[in-house]
Amino acid sequence: MYWIAQLVGIALISAVLSAWARGARTDRLLRLLLLALLWTIALGVLGALIGGFVATGLLGIADYDDFDLGSFLIAVLTSVVLLGVAERTGIAGRG
């Protein structure tokens, strides 16, 4: 049951980091609209969940009961890639 809390924690941290990265990259952090911010958070959470599943379930490089840096880094990378793909295809809201 602890692994669910770990995945949620990874998802929330990744969502905040991807929202910050999006704003810092485009220099529009203060001008992000609420919808664009929600899209960013949703895509960050989805990417973190996918990355956490890949790291723990498929690759087996992380434990389900402890925080693992490898799992965290894969989750962050997956959320950043997902956000980039969404922006390139026009799925993500524009801030």
Short mmCIF file of C-alpha atoms in Angstrom, two decimals:
data_model
loop_
_atom_site.label_atom_id
_atom_site.label_comp_id
_atom_site.label_asym_id
_atom_site.label_seq_id
_atom_site.Cartn_x
_atom_site.Cartn_y
_atom_site.Cartn_z
CA MET A 1 0.00 0.00 0.00
CA TYR A 2 2.97 2.29 0.61
CA TRP A 3 3.93 2.13 -3.06
CA ILE A 4 0.70 3.96 -3.97
CA ALA A 5 1.70 6.82 -1.69
CA GLN A 6 5.16 6.78 -3.26
CA LEU A 7 3.70 7.02 -6.77
CA VAL A 8 1.38 9.85 -5.71
CA GLY A 9 4.32 11.68 -4.15
CA ILE A 10 6.40 11.24 -7.28
CA ALA A 11 3.48 12.42 -9.38
CA LEU A 12 2.94 15.57 -7.33
CA ILE A 13 6.62 16.50 -7.24
CA SER A 14 6.95 15.88 -10.97
CA ALA A 15 3.86 17.96 -11.66
CA VAL A 16 5.26 20.91 -9.77
CA LEU A 17 8.67 20.56 -11.43
CA SER A 18 7.20 20.29 -14.92
CA ALA A 19 4.98 23.32 -14.30
CA TRP A 20 8.03 25.26 -13.15
CA ALA A 21 10.11 24.02 -16.10
CA ARG A 22 7.42 25.04 -18.56
CA GLY A 23 7.21 28.53 -17.10
CA ALA A 24 10.97 28.96 -16.84
CA ARG A 25 11.56 27.71 -20.36
CA THR A 26 9.09 30.07 -21.96
CA ASP A 27 9.60 32.92 -19.46
CA ARG A 28 5.84 33.18 -18.92
CA LEU A 29 5.46 31.74 -15.43
CA LEU A 30 3.42 34.68 -14.15
CA ARG A 31 1.19 34.74 -17.26
CA LEU A 32 0.14 31.10 -17.29
CA LEU A 33 -3.60 30.80 -17.43
CA LEU A 34 -5.41 28.47 -15.07
CA LEU A 35 -6.33 26.05 -17.83
CA ALA A 36 -2.76 25.82 -19.11
CA LEU A 37 -1.50 25.26 -15.58
CA LEU A 38 -4.05 22.50 -15.00
CA TRP A 39 -3.05 20.83 -18.28
CA THR A 40 0.59 21.00 -17.23
CA ILE A 41 -0.15 19.47 -13.85
CA ALA A 42 -2.33 16.75 -15.36
CA LEU A 43 0.31 15.83 -17.94
CA GLY A 44 3.01 15.90 -15.26
CA VAL A 45 1.02 13.56 -13.02
CA LEU A 46 0.26 11.22 -15.92
CA GLY A 47 3.89 11.17 -17.00
CA ALA A 48 5.07 10.55 -13.45
CA LEU A 49 2.65 7.67 -13.01
CA ILE A 50 3.76 6.12 -16.30
CA GLY A 51 7.42 6.63 -15.43
CA GLY A 52 6.96 5.23 -11.93
CA PHE A 53 5.23 2.18 -13.34
CA VAL A 54 7.97 1.65 -15.91
CA ALA A 55 10.72 1.99 -13.30
CA THR A 56 9.12 -0.23 -10.67
CA GLY A 57 6.97 -2.64 -12.64
CA LEU A 58 8.75 -3.16 -15.94
CA LEU A 59 12.42 -2.39 -15.28
CA GLY A 60 12.44 -3.50 -11.65
CA ILE A 61 15.01 -0.87 -10.66
CA ALA A 62 12.97 0.47 -7.75
CA ASP A 63 11.32 -0.91 -4.64
CA TYR A 64 7.65 -0.57 -3.91
CA ASP A 65 8.22 0.22 -0.24
CA ASP A 66 11.06 2.77 -0.28
CA PHE A 67 11.82 5.99 -2.09
CA ASP A 68 14.21 5.34 -4.96
CA LEU A 69 16.11 8.03 -6.83
CA GLY A 70 16.16 6.02 -10.06
CA SER A 71 12.39 5.68 -10.08
CA PHE A 72 12.00 9.36 -9.31
CA LEU A 73 14.33 10.42 -12.14
CA ILE A 74 12.57 8.18 -14.66
CA ALA A 75 9.20 9.57 -13.54
CA VAL A 76 10.41 13.16 -13.93
CA LEU A 77 11.95 12.43 -17.34
CA THR A 78 8.76 10.74 -18.53
CA SER A 79 6.60 13.68 -17.44
CA VAL A 80 8.91 16.16 -19.18
CA VAL A 81 8.85 14.11 -22.39
CA LEU A 82 5.06 13.79 -22.23
CA LEU A 83 4.71 17.53 -21.71
CA GLY A 84 7.03 18.22 -24.65
CA VAL A 85 5.07 15.90 -26.93
CA ALA A 86 1.80 17.48 -25.84
CA GLU A 87 3.12 20.97 -26.58
CA ARG A 88 4.46 19.97 -30.00
CA THR A 89 1.18 18.34 -31.00
CA GLY A 90 -0.94 21.16 -29.59
CA ILE A 91 -2.64 19.04 -26.92
CA ALA A 92 -1.38 21.12 -24.00
CA GLY A 93 -3.04 24.43 -23.31
CA ARG A 94 -1.13 27.55 -24.23
CA GLY A 95 -0.23 29.89 -21.38
#
